[in-house]
Coordinates of C-alpha atoms and ligand atoms in Angstrom, one line a residue:
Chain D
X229 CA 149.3 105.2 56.6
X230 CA 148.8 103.3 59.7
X231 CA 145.0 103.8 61.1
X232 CA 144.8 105.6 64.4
X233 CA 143.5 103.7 67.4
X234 CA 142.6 106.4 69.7
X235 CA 141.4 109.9 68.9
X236 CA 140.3 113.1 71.8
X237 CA 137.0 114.3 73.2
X238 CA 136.9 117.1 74.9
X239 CA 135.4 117.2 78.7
X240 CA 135.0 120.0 81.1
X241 CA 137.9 120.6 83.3
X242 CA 135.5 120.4 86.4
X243 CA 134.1 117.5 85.0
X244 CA 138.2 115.4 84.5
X245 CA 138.9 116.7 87.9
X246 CA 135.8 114.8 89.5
X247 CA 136.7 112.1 87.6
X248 CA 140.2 111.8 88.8
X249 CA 139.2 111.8 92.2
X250 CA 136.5 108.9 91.6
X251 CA 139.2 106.9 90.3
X252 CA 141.7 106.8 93.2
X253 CA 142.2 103.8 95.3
X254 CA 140.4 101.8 92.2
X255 CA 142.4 99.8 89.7
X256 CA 141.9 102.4 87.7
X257 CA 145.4 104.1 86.0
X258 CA 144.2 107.1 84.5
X259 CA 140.8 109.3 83.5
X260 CA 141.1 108.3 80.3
X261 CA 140.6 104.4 81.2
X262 CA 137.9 105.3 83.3
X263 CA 136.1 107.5 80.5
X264 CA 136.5 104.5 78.0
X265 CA 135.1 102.1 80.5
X266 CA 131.9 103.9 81.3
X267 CA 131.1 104.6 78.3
X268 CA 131.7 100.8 76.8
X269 CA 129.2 100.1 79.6
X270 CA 126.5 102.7 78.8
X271 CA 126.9 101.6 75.1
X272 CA 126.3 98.3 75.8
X273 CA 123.3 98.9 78.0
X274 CA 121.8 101.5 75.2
X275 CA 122.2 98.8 72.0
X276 CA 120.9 96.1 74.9
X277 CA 117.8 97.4 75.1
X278 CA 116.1 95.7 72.6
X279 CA 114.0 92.4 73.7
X280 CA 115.7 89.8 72.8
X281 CA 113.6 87.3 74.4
X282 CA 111.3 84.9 72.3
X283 CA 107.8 84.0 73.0
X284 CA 109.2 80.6 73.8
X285 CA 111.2 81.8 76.5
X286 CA 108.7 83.9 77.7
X287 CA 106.1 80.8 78.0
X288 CA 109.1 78.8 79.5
X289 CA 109.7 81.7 82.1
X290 CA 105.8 81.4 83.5
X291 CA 106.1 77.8 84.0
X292 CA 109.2 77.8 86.0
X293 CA 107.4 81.2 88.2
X294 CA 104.3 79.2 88.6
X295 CA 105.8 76.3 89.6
X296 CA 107.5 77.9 92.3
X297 CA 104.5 79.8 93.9
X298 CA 105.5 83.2 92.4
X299 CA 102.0 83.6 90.8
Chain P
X352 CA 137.2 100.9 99.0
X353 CA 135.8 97.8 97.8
X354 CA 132.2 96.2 98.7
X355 CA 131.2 92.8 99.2
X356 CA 127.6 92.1 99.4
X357 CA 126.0 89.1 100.3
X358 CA 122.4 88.9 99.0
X359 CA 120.5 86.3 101.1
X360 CA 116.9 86.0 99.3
X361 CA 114.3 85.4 102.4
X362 CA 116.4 84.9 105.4
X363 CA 114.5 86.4 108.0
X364 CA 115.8 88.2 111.1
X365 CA 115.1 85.5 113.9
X366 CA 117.1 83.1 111.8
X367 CA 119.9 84.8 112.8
X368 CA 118.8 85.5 116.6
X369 CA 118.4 82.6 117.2
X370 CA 121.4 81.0 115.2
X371 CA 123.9 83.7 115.7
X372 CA 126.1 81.8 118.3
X373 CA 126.9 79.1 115.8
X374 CA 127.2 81.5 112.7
X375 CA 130.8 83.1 114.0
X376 CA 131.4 84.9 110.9
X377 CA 127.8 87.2 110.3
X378 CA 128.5 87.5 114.1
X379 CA 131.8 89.1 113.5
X380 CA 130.8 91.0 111.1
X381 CA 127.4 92.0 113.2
X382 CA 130.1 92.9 116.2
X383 CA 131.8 95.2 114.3
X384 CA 129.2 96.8 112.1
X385 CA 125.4 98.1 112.3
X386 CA 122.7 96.0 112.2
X387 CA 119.1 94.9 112.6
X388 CA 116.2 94.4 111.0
X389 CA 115.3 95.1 107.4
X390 CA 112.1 95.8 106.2
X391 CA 111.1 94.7 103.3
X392 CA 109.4 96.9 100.7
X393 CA 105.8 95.8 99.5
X394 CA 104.6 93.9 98.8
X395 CA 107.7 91.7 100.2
X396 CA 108.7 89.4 97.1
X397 CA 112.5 89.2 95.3
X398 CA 110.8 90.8 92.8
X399 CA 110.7 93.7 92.6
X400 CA 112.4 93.5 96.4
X401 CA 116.1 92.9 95.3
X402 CA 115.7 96.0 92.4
X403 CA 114.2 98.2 95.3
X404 CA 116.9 98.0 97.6
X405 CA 120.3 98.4 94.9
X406 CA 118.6 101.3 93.2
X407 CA 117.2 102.9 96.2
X408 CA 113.6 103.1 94.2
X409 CA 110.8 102.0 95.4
X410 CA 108.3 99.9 93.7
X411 CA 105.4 102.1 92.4
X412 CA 108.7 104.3 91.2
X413 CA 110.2 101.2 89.3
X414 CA 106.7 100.2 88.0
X415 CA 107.3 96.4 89.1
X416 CA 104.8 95.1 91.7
X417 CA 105.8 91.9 91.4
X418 CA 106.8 88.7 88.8
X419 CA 104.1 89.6 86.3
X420 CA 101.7 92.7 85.6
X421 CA 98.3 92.9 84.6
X422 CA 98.8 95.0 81.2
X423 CA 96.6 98.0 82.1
X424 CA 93.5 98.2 79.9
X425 CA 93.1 94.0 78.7
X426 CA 92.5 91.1 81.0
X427 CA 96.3 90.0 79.9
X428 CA 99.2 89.9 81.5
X429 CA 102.9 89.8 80.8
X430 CA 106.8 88.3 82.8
X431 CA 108.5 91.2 84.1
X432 CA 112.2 90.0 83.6
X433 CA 115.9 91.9 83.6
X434 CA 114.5 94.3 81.3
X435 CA 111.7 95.3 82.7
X436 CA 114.3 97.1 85.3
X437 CA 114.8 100.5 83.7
X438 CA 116.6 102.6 86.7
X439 CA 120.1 102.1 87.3
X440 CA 121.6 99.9 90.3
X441 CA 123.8 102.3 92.7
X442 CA 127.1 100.8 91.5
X443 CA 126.0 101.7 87.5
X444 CA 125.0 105.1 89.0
X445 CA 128.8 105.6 90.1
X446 CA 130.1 104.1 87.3
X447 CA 131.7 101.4 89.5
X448 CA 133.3 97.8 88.0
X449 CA 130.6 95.2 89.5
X450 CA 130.7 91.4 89.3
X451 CA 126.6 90.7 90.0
X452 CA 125.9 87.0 90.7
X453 CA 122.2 85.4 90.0
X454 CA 120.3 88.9 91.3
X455 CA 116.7 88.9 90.1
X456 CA 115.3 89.8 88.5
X457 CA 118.9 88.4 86.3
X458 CA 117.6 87.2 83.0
X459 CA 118.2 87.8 79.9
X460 CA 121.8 88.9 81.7
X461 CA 122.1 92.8 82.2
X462 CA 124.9 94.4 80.3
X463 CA 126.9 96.0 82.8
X464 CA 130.2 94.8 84.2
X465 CA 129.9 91.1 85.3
X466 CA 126.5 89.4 85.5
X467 CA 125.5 86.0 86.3
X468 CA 122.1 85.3 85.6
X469 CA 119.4 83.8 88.1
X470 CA 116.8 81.3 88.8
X471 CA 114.5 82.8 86.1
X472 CA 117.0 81.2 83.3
X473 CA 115.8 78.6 81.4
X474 CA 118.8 77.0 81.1
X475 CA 122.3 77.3 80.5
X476 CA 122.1 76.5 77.1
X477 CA 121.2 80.0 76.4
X478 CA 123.3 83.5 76.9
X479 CA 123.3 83.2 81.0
X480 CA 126.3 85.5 81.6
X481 CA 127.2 88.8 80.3
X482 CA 130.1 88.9 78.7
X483 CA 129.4 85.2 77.2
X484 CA 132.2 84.5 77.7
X485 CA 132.3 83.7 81.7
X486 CA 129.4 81.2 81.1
X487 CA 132.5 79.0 79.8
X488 CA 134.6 80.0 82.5
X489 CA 131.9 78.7 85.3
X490 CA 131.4 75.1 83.9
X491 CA 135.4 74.9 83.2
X492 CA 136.2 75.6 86.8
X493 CA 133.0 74.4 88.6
X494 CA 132.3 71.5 86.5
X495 CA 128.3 72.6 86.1
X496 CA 125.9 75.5 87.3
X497 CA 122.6 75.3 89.0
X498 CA 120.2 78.1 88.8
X499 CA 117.3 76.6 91.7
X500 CA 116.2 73.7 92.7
X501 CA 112.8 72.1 92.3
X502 CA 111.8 72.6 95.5
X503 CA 107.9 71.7 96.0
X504 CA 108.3 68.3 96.2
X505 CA 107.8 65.5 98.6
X506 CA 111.3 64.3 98.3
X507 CA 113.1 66.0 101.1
X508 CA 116.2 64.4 101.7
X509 CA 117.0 64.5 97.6
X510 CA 115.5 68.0 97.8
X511 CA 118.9 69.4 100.8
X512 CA 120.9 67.4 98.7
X513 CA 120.0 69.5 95.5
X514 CA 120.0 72.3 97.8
X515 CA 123.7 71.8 99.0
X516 CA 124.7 71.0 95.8
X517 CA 123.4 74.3 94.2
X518 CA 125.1 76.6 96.8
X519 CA 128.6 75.0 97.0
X520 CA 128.9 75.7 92.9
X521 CA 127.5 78.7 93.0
X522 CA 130.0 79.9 95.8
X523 CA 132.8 78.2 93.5
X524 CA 131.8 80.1 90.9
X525 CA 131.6 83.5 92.4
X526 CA 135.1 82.9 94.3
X527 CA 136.6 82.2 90.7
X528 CA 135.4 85.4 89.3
X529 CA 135.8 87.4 92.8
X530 CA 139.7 86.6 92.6
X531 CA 140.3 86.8 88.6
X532 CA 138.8 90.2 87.7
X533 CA 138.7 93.7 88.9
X534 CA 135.8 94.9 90.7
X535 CA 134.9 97.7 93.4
X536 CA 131.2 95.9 94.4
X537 CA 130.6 92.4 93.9
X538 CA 127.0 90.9 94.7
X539 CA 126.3 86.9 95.1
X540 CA 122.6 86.3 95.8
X541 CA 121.7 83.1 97.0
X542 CA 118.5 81.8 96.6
X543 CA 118.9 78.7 98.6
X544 CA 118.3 80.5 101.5
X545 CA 114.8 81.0 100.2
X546 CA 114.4 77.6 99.1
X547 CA 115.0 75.9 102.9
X548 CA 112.3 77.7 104.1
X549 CA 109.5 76.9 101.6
X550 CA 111.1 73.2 102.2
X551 CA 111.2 72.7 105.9
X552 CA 109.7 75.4 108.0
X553 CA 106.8 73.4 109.1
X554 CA 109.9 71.0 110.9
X555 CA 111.3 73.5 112.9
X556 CA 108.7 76.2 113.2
X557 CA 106.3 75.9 116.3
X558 CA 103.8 78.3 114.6
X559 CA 103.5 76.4 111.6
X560 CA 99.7 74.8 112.0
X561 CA 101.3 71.5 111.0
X562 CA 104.7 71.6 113.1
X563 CA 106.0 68.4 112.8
X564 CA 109.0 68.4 115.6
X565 CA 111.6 66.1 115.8
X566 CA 112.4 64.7 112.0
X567 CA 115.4 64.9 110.4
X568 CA 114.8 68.0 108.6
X569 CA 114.9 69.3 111.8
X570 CA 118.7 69.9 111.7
X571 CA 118.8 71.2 108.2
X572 CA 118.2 74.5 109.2
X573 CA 121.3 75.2 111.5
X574 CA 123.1 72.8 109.2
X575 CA 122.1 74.9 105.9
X576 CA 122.4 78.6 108.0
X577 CA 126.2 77.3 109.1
X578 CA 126.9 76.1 105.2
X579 CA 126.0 79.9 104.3
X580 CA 127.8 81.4 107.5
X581 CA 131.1 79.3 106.9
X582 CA 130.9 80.3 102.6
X583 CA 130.9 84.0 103.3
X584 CA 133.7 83.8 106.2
X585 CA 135.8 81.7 103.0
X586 CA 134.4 84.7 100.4
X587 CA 135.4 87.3 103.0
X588 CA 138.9 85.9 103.7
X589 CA 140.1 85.2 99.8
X590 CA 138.6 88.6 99.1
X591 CA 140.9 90.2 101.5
X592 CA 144.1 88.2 100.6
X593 CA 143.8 88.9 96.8
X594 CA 142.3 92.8 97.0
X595 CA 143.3 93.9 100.5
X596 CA 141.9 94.6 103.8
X597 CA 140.1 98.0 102.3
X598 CA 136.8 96.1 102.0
X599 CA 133.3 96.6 103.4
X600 CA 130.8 93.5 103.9
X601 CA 126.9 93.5 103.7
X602 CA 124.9 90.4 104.6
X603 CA 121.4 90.9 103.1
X604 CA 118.2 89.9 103.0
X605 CA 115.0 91.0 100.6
X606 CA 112.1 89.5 102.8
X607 CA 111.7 87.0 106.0
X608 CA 109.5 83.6 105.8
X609 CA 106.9 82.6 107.9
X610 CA 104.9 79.5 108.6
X611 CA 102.5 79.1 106.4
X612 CA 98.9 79.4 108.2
X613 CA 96.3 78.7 105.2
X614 CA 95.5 79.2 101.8
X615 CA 92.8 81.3 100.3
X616 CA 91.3 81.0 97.2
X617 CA 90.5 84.5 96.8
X618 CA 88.1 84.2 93.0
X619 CA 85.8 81.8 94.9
X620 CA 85.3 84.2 97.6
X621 CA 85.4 87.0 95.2
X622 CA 82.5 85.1 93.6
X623 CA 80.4 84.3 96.8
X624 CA 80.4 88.0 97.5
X625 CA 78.6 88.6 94.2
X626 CA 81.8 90.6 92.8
X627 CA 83.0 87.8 90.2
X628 CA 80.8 86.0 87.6
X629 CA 81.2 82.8 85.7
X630 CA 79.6 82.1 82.4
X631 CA 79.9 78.4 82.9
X632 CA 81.1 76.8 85.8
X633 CA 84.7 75.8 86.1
X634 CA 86.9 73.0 86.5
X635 CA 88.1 72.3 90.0
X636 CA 91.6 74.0 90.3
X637 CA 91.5 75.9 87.1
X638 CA 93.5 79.3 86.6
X639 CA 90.7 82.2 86.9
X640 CA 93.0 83.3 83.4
X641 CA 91.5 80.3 81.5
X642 CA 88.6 80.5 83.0
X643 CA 84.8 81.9 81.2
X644 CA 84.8 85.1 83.1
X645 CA 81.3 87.0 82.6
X646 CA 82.6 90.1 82.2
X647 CA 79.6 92.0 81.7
X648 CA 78.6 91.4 85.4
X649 CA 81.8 91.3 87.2
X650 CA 83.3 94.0 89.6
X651 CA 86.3 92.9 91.0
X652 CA 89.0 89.4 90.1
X653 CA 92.3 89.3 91.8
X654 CA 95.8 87.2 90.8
X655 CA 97.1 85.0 94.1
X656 CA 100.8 84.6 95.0
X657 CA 102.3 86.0 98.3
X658 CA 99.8 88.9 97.9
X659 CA 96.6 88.8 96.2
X660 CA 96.3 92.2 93.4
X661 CA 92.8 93.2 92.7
X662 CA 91.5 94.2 89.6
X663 CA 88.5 96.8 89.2
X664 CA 86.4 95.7 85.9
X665 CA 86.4 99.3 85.3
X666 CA 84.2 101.1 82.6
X667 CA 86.0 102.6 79.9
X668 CA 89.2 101.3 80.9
X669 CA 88.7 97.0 80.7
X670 CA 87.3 96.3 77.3
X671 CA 84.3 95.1 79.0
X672 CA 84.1 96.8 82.4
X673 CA 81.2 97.8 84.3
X674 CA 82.0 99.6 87.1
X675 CA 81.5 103.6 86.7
X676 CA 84.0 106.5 88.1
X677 CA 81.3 107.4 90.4
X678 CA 80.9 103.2 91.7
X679 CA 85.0 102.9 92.0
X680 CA 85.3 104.2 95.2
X681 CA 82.1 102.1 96.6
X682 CA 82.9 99.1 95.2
X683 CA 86.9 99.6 96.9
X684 CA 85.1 100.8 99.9
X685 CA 82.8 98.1 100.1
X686 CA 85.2 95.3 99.3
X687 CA 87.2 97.0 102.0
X688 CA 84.7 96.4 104.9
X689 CA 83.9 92.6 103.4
X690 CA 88.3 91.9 104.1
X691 CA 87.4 93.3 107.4
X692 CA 85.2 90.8 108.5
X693 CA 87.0 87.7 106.6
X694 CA 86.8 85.0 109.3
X695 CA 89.1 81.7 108.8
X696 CA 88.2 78.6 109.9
X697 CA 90.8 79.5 113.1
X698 CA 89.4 82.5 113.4
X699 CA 89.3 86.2 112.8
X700 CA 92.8 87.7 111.2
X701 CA 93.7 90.9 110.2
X702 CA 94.1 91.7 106.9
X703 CA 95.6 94.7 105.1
X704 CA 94.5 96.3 101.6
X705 CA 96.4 99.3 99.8
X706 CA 95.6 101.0 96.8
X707 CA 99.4 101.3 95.4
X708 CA 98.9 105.4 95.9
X709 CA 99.1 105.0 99.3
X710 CA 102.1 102.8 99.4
X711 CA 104.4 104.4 97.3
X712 CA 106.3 107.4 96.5
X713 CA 105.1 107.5 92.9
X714 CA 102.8 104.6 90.6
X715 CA 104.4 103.8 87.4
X716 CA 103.8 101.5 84.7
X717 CA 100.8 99.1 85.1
X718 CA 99.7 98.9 88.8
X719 CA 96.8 97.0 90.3
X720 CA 94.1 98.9 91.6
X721 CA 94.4 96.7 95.0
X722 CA 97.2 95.4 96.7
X723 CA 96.0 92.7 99.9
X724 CA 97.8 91.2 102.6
X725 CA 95.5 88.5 104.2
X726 CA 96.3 87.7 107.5
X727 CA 99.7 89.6 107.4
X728 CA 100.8 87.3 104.5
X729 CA 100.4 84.2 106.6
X730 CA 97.7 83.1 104.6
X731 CA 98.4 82.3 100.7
X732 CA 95.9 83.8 98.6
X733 CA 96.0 81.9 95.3
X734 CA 93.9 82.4 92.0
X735 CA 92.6 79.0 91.1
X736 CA 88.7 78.4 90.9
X737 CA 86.1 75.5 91.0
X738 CA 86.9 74.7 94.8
X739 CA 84.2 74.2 97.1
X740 CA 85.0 76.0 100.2
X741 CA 87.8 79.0 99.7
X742 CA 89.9 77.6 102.3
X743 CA 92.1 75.0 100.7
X744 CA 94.2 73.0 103.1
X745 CA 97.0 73.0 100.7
X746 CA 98.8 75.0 98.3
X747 CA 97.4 74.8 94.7
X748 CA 101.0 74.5 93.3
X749 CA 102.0 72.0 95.7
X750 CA 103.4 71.6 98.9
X751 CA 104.5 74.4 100.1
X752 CA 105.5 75.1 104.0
X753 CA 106.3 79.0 104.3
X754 CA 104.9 82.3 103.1
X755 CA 107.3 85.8 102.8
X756 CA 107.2 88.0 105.9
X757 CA 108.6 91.9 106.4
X758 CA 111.4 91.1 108.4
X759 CA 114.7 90.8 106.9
X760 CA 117.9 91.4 108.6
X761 CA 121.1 93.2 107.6
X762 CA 124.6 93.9 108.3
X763 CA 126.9 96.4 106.8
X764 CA 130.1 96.4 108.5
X765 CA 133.1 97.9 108.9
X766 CA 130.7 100.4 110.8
X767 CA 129.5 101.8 114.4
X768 CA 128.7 99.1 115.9
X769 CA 125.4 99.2 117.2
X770 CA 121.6 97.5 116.2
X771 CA 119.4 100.3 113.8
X772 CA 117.3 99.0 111.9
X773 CA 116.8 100.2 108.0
X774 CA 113.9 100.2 105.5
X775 CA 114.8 98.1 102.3
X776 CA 114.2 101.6 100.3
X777 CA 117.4 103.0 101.9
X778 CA 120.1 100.2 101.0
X779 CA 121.2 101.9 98.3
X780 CA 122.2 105.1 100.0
X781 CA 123.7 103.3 102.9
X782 CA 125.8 101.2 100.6
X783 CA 126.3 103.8 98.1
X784 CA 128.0 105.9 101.5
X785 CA 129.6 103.1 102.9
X786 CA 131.9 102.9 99.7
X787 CA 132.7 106.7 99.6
X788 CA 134.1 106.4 103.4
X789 CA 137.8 106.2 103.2
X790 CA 138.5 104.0 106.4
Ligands
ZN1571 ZN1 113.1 86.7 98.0

């Protein structure tokens, strides 16, 4: 059986309607490209959250700001 | 509608007075749009200036005073970097498609739509772009990226060539991305602006205490202001053609620059006042964080930069403070009257000093107990101790020729026309609206 790609959530009428409004004049096509687009973002930003800079960096950060009169 | 936005770190507002009848396209856009002076938030620095004004939050309500905290409760402190940022920008908010070129603070790069990271990038052998990907897609079309220049240096002429050199790619780049994918707000910051200031201002600014007139830096700063003016006119054109006439134009700037008047080393004062205490002496020049600080009898230590922040040793909060609940408000109050009767060696200057309570709309995160302007931020205050006098003639990182001022200038246009001006608080809302307007 061939795996689905795309499955339904349920959102408030209100809530589609808003969208659908938001959308127009965008490059948008429909709510449902919209929907999948925020939330890829707000995904990304939620698992982004964890530091991901090394002490390293850090040190090589405080250099650069120093040199240029920021501290 | 779609939204262009030209980020302009430091231009001041009486660059463009005085250049707007060579700089035909931010005059265009001034004649049919709203204008005028913005100011900046405090204290007036990109960061957390830039942050302020695209999320509509001001400072104390971010919890970023500036490049770097003191971590409440030690005498250590710590970068504030991308992540540091925790609100949203107005675009995210909507849930708008951006393309965000080199905003600070940009690094590591935020993960939302398109971002280019900034000058705090170590270099572009790390993840600089978000997706990856576009990093690629920068150096294949541009043939290299530059984040800043080095730019305290007394190498001038190689310096506007650097200068140039930076912009023109980084224009490149964010025309390529502009014109290949989707967006409804696209930001380019440019920190070159910036950089000609702290370069040249003492060759074409009058009030600069060592005004040197009629060099050939003179001319950089009409030449450099036209480079800009003629780049967005290009941006603003090929955005048009390849998205349509529905688009709306900011020109921005986080914070003016002003000549610089003086430098202050504010720990040697600090000590001469009897509020700062050395267990041995130290080295000419050193950083007050390396140096033997005698806690046990010290009141007050600050950190320098465009602002100086001042730090309360404070009893039960500093793992070795002194000063009581019942002395804080003495000691502020005292240190208060002492700023009040600071006299430079050109005199007496005002001087302004905040606690961050009365500045902002709410204190987050790990704020100073002091915030000090000297001399309206024409006077450096820097942090370095083992000086003889406190008034240094030069800048302890080098030469340096301008200091940050308040006024910044901005135009949002299609608009009214007319001249308004704006606090940097209120960019958000303004650009948030301008977007919503179907023209
Ligand atoms: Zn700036």
């Amino acid at each position: 059986m061939e795996e689905r790609k795309y499955t339904t959530v349920s959102i408030p009428v209100t809530l589609y309607r808003r969208l659908e409004s938001m959308i127009q004049g965008t490059g948008f096509r429909s709510v449902s490209e919209y929907v999948t687009y925020l939330l890829r973002e707000i995904v990304a930003m939620k698992e982004g959250r964890e530091p991901t800079l090394s002490p390293e960096e850090i040190e090589e950060i405080k250099r650069r700001l120093k040199a240029l009169g920021y501290l | 509608m779609r939204l262009l936005v030209f980020a302009l770190d430091g231009m001041p507002f009486d660059a463009f007075s005085k250049l707007s009848d060579e700089l035909s396209n931010m005059s265009e856009l001034r004649d049919g749009g709203k204008w005028g002076t913005l100011r900046a938030v405090d204290p007036p620095i990109t960061v957390p200036a830039w942050a302020s004004m695209f999320t509509g939050r001001d400072p104390g309500e971010l919890g970023i005073y500036g490049f770097r905290h003191l971590k409440r409760g030690t005498y250590e402190g710590y970068i504030v970097t991308s992540q540091s940022l925790r609100e949203r920008f107005f675009w995210e908010v909507e849930g708008l498609r951006s393309i965000v070129v080199g905003l600070p603070p940009g690094y590591p790069p935020r993960k939302y739509g398109i971002w280019v990271s900034d000058f705090y990038t170590p270099d572009t052998n790390r993840q600089w772009t978000y997706p990856a990907g576009i990093a690629d897609e920068i150096v294949g079309s541009v043939g290299g990226y530059v984040f800043d220049i080095p730019y305290r240096t007394d190498k001038k002429d190689e310096a506007y060539k650097g200068l140039v050199d930076m912009t023109v790619k980084r224009w490149r780049a964010a025309k390529m991305l502009m014109e290949k994918y989707p967006w409804d707000v696209f930001v380019l910051h440019e920190i070159g602006t910036d950089r000609l200031h702290h370069l040249y201002q003492k060759y074409f600014d009058p009030q600069h205490p060592q005004y040197v007139p009629g060099t050939a830096y003179e001319a950089y700063f009409s030449e450099y202001y036209k480079l800009i003016d003629g780049l967005i006119g290009d941006l603003v054109r090929a955005a048009k053609k390849r998205w349509g006439d529905h688009m709306a134009v900011a020109v921005l700037s986080d914070h003016g620059n002003q000549a610089q008047r003086g430098v202050f080393a504010v720990n040697m004062w600090l000590a001469e006042q009897g509020y700062l205490h050395f267990r041995s002496e130290p080295a000419r020049g050193e950083d007050i964080e390396r140096s033997e600080v005698d806690w046990k009898r010290t009141q007050l230590w600050a950190w320098g930069g465009y602002y100086a922040r001042v730090f309360v040793n404070k009893a039960g909060r500093e793992p070795q403070g002194i000063v009581s609940e019942e002395e804080y408000w003495d000691v502020i109050r005292d240190f208060r009257r002492k700023v009040k009767a600071l006299k430079c060696p050109w005199g007496y200057v005002e001087s302004q000093v905040y606690r961050p309570q009365e500045l902002y709309r709410a204190v987050k995160g790990d704020y100073p107990d002091l915030i000090v302007y000297f001399d309206n931020v024409r006077v450096r205050p820097v942090q370095t101790v083992g000086y003889e006098t406190y008034w240094l003639s030069e800048n302890d990182r080098g030469p340096d020729d301008s200091l940050h001022s308040f006024d910044g200038i901005y135009i949002l246009s299609p608009y009214e026309p007319g001249k308004r001006d704006m606090y940097a608080v209120d960019v958000a809302s303004a650009l948030a609206g301008l977007l919503r307007k179907r023209i």
